[in-house]
PDB file of C-alpha atoms in Angstrom:
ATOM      1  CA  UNK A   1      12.030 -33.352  -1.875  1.00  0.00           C
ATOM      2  CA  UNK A   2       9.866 -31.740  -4.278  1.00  0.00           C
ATOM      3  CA  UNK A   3       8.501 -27.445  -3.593  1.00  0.00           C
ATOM      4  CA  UNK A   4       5.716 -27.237  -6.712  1.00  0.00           C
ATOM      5  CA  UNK A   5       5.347 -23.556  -6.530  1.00  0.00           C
ATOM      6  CA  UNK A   6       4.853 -21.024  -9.461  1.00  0.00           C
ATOM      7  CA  UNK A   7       7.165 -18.010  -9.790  1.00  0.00           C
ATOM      8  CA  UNK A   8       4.802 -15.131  -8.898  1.00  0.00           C
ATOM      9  CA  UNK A   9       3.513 -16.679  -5.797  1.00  0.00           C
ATOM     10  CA  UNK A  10       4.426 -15.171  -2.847  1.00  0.00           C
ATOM     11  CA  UNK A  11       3.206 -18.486  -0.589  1.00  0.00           C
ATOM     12  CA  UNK A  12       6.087 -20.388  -2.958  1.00  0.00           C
ATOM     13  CA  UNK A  13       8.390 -17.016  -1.917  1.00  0.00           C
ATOM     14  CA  UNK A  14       7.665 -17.460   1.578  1.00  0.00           C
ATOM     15  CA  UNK A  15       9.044 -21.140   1.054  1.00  0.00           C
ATOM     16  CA  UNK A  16      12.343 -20.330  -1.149  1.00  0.00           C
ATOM     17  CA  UNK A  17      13.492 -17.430   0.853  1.00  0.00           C
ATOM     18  CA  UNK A  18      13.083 -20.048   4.130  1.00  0.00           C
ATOM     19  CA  UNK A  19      15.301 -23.394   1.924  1.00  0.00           C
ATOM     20  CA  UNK A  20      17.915 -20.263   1.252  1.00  0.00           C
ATOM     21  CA  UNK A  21      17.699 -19.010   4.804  1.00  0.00           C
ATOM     22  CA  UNK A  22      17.557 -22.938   6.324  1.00  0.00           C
ATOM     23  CA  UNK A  23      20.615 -23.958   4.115  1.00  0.00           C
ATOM     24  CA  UNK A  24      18.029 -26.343   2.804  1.00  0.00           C
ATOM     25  CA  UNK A  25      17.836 -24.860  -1.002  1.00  0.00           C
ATOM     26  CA  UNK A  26      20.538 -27.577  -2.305  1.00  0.00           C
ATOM     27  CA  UNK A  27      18.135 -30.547  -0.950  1.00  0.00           C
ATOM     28  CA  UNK A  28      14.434 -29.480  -3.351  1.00  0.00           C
ATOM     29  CA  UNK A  29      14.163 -29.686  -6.356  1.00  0.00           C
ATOM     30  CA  UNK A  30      11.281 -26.560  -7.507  1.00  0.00           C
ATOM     31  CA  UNK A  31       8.682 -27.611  -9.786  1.00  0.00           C
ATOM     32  CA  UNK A  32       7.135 -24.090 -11.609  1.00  0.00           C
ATOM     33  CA  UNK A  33       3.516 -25.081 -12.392  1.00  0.00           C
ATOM     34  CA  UNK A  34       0.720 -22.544 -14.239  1.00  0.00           C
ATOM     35  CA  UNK A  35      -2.256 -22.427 -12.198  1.00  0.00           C
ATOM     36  CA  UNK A  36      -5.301 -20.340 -10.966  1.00  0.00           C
ATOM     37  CA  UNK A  37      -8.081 -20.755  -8.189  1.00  0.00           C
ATOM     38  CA  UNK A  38     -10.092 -21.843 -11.689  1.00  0.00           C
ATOM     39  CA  UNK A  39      -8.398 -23.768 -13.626  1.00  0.00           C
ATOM     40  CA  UNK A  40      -5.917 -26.199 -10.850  1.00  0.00           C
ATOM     41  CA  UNK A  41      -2.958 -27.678 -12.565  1.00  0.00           C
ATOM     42  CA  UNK A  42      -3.046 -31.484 -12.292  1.00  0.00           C
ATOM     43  CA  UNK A  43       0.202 -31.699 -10.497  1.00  0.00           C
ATOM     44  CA  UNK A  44      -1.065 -29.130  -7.616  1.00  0.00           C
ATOM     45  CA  UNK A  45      -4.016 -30.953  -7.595  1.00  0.00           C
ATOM     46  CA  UNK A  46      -2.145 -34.523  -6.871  1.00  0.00           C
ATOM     47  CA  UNK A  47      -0.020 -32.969  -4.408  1.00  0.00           C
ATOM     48  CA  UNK A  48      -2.638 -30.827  -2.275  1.00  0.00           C
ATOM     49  CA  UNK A  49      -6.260 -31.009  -2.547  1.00  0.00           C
ATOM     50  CA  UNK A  50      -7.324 -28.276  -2.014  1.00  0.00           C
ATOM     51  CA  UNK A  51      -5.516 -26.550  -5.137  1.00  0.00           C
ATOM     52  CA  UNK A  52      -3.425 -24.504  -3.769  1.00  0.00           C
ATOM     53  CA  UNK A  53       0.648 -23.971  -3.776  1.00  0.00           C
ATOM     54  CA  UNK A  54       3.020 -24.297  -2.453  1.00  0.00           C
ATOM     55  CA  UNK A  55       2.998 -27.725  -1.563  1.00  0.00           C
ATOM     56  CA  UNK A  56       5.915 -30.187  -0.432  1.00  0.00           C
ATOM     57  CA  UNK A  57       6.447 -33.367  -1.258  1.00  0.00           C
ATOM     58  CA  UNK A  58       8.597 -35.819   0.965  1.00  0.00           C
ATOM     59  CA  UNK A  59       9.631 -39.176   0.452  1.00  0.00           C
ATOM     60  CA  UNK A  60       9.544 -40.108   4.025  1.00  0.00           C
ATOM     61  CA  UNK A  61       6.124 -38.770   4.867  1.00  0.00           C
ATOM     62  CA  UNK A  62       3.015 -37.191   3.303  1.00  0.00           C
ATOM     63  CA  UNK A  63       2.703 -33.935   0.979  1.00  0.00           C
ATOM     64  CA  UNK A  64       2.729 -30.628   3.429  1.00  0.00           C
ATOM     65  CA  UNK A  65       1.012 -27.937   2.462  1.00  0.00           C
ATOM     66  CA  UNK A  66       0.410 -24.120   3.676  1.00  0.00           C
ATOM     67  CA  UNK A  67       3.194 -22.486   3.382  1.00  0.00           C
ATOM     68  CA  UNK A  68       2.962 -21.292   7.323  1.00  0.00           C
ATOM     69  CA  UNK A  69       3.100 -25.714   7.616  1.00  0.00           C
ATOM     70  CA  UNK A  70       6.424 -26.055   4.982  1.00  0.00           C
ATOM     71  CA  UNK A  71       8.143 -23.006   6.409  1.00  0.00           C
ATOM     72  CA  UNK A  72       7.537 -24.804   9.722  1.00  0.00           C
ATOM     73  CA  UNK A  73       9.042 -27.541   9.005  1.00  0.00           C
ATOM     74  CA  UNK A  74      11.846 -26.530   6.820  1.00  0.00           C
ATOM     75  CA  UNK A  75      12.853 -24.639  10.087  1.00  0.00           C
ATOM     76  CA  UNK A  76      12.443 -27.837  12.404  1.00  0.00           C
ATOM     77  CA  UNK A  77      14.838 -30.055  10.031  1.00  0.00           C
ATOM     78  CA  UNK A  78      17.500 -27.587   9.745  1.00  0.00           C
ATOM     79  CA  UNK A  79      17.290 -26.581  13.375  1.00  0.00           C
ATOM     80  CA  UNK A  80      17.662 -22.693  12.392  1.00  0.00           C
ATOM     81  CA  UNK A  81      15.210 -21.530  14.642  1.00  0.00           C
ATOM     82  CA  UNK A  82      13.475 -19.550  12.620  1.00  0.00           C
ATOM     83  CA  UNK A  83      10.294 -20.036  15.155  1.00  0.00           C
ATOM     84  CA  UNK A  84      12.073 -19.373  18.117  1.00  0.00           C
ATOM     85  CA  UNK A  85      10.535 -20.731  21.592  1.00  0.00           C
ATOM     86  CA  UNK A  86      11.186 -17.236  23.658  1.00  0.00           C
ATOM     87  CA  UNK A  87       9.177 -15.297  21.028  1.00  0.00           C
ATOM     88  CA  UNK A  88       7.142 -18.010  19.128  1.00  0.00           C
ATOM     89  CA  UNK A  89       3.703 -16.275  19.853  1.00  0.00           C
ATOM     90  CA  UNK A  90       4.840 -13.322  18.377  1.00  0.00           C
ATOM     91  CA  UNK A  91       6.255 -14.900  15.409  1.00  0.00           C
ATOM     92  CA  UNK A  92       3.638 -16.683  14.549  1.00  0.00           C
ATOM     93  CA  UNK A  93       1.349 -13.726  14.928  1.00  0.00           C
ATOM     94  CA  UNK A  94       3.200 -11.273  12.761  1.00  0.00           C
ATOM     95  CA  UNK A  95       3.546 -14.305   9.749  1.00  0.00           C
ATOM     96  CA  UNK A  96      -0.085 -14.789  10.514  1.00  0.00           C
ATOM     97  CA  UNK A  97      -0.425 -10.874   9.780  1.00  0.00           C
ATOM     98  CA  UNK A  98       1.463 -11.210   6.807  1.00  0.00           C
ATOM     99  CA  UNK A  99      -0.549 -13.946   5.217  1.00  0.00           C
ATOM    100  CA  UNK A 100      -3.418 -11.725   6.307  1.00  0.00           C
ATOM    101  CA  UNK A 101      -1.975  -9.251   3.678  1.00  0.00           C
ATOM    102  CA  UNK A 102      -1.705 -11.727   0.822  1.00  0.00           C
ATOM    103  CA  UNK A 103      -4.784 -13.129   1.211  1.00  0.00           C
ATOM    104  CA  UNK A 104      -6.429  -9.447   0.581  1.00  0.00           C
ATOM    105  CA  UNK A 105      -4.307  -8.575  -1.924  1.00  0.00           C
ATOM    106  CA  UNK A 106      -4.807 -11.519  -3.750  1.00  0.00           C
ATOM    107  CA  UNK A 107      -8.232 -11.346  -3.525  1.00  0.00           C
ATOM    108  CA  UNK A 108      -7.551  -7.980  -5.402  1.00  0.00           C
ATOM    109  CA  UNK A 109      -5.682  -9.545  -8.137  1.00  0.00           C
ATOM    110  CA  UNK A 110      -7.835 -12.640  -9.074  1.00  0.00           C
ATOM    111  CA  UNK A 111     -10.806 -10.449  -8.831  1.00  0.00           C
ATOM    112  CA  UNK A 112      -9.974  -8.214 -11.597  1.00  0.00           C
ATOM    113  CA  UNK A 113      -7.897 -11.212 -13.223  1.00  0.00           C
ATOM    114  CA  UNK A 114     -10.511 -14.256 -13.172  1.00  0.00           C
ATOM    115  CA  UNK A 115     -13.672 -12.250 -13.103  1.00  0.00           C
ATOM    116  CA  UNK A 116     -15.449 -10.694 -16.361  1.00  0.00           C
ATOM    117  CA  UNK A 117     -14.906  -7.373 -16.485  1.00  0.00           C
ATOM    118  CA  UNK A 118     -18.581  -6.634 -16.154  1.00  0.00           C
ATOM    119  CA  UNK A 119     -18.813  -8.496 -12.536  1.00  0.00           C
ATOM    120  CA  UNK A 120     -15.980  -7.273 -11.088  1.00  0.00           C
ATOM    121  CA  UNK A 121     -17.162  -5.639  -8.092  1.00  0.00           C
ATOM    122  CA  UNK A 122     -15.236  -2.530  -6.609  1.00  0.00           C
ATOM    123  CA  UNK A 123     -16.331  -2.170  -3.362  1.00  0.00           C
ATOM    124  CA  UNK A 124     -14.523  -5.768  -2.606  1.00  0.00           C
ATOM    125  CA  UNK A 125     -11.936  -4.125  -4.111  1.00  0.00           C
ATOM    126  CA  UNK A 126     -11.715  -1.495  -1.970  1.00  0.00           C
ATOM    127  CA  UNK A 127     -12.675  -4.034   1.157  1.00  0.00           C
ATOM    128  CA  UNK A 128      -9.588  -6.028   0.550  1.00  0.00           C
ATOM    129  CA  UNK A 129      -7.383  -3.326   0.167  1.00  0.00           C
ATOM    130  CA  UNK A 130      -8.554  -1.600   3.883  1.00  0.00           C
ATOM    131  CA  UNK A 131      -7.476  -5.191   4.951  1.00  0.00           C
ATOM    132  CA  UNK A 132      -3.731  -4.498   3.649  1.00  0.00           C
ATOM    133  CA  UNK A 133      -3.473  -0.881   4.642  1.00  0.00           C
ATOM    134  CA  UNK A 134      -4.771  -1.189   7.989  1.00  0.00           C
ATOM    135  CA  UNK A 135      -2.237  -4.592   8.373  1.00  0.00           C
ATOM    136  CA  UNK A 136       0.679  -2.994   7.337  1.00  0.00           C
ATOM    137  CA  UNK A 137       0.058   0.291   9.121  1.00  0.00           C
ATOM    138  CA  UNK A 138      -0.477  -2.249  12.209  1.00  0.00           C
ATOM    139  CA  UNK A 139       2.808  -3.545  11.583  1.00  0.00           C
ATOM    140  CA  UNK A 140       4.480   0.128  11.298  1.00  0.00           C
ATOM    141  CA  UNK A 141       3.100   0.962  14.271  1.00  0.00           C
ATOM    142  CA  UNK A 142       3.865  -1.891  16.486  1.00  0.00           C
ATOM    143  CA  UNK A 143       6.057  -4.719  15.221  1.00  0.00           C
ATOM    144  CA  UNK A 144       9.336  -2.575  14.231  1.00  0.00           C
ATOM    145  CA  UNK A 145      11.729  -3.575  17.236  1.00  0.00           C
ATOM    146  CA  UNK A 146      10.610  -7.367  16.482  1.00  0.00           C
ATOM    147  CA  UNK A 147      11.500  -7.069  12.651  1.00  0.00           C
ATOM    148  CA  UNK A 148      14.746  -5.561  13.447  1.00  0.00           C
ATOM    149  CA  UNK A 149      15.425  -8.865  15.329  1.00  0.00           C
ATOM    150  CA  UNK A 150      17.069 -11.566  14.579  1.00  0.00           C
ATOM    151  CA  UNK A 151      15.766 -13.372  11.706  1.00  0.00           C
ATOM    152  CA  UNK A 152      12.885 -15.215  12.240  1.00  0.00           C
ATOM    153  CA  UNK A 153       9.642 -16.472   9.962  1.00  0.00           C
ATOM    154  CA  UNK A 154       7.938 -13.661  10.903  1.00  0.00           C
ATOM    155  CA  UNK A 155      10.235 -10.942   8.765  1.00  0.00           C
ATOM    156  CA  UNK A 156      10.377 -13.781   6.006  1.00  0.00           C
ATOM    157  CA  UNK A 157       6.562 -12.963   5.724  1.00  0.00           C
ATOM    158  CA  UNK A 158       6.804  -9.437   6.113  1.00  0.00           C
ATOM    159  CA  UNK A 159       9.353  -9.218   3.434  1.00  0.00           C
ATOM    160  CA  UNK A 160       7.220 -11.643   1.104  1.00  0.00           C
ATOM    161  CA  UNK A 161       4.123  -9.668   1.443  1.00  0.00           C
ATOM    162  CA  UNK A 162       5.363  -6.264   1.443  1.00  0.00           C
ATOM    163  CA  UNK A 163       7.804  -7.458  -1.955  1.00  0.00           C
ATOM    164  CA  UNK A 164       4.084  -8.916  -3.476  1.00  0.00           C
ATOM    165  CA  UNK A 165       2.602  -5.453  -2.701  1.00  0.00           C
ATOM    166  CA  UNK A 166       4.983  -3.712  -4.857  1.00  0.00           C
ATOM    167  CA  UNK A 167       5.154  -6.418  -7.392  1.00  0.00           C
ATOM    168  CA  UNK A 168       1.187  -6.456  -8.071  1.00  0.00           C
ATOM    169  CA  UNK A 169      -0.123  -3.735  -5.971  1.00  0.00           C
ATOM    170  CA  UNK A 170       2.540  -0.705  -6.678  1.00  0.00           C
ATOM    171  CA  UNK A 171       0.328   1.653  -7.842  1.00  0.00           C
ATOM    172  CA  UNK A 172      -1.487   1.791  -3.978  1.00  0.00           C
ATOM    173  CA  UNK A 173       1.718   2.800  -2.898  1.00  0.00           C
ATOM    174  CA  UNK A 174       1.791   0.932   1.047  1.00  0.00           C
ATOM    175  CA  UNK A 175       4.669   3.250   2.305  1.00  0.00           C
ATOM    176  CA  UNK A 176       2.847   6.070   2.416  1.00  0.00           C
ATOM    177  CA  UNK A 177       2.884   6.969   6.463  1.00  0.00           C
ATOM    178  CA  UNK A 178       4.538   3.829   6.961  1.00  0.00           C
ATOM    179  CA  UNK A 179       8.098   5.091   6.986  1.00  0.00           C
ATOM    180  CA  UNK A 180       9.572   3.143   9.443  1.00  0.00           C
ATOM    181  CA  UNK A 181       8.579  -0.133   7.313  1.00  0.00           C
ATOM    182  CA  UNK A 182       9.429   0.914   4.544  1.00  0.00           C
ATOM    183  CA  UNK A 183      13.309   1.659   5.363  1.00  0.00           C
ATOM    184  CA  UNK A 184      13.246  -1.676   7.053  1.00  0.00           C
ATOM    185  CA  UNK A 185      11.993  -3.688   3.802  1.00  0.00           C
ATOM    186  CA  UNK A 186      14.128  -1.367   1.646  1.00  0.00           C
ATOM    187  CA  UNK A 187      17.627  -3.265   3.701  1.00  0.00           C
ATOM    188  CA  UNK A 188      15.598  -6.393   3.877  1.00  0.00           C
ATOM    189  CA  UNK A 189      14.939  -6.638   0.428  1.00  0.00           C
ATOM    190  CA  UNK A 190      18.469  -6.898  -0.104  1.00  0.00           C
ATOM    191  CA  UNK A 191      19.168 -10.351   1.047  1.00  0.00           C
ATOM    192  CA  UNK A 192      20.747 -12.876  -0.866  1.00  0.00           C
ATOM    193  CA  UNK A 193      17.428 -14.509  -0.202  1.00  0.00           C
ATOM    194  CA  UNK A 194      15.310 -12.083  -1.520  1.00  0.00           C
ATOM    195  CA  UNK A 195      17.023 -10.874  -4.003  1.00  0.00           C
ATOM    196  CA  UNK A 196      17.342 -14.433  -5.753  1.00  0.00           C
ATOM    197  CA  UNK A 197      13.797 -14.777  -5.546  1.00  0.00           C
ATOM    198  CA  UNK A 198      12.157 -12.075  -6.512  1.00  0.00           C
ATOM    199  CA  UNK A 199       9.261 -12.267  -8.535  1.00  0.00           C
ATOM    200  CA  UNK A 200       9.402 -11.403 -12.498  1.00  0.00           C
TER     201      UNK A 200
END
């Protein structure tokens, strides 16, 4: 199998920290691509669509793509139960809250990043970021005695958004009132996982 990802990308995160977690890593090979919501690489553009990584390419079936999709099925060939049945609505909740939190704060980025200067427009700016502050204060509030758990795709989320916070979005500074979160992703960040992944 093929992951095309690119190194910052916390989607393609999401998807390495699951092949390390799944036992899986050994089995894709990771194709780093350069590419933007306006200018597509070619190779992300055969393999998905849309545009968008990460996407994964099988030889015994078509391309997935999403990383929520990959992660999904990463999980159901290794049989790690990563989405487990007794909880699975929660699960997939808190990784949908998680994506929740990259899509604002990537909205953040590649409106500052892609825009001219004289069109960027603050108060999206500020929208997106109410989106992420609210999220994780949601998830500080109500989602600790899940996260502390047994590993399951919804801390691989957490831990990839929160890590994509710092890495682009320090200066907001998330923890702030959010102390119970932030001494979980402080231990969480140390996986083997996460710490061979990390974005540079």
């Amino acid at each position: 199998m093929q992951l095309i990802s690119a190194k910052p990308s916390p989607y393609g995160r999401k998807v390495k920290v699951t092949l390390i977690e799944t036992g899986l890593i050994d089995q894709v090979e990771i194709v780093e691509v350069m590419t933007t919501p306006v200018a597509t690489d070619a190779t992300v553009a055969a393999a998905n669509p849309v545009g968008k990584i990460p996407a994964l390419i099988r030889d015994e079936g078509p391309t997935l793509y999403d990383s929520r999709v990959i992660c999904r099925y990463l999980d159901a060939r290794a049989g790690t139960k990563l989405y487990p049945e007794g909880r699975i609505w929660e699960t997939l909740t808190l990784e949908a809250t998680a994506d929740g939190i990259l899509d604002a704060a990537l909205a953040m980025v590649y409106e500052r990043r892609v825009r001219p200067e004289d069109m960027v427009y603050e108060p999206w700016i500020e929208a997106q970021w109410e989106k992420v502050a609210r999220s994780v204060a949601a998830v500080n509030a109500r989602w600790m005695s899940h996260l502390r758990g047994p590993l399951d795709a919804g801390q691989i989320a957490v831990g990839c958004a929160l890590g994509y916070l710092d890495f682009r979005l320090d200066d907001r500074g998330w923890r702030k009132g959010n102390d119970a979160l932030a001494d979980w992703f402080k231990a969480f960040a140390e996986r083997d996982s996460m710490t061979a992944t990390a974005p540079d």
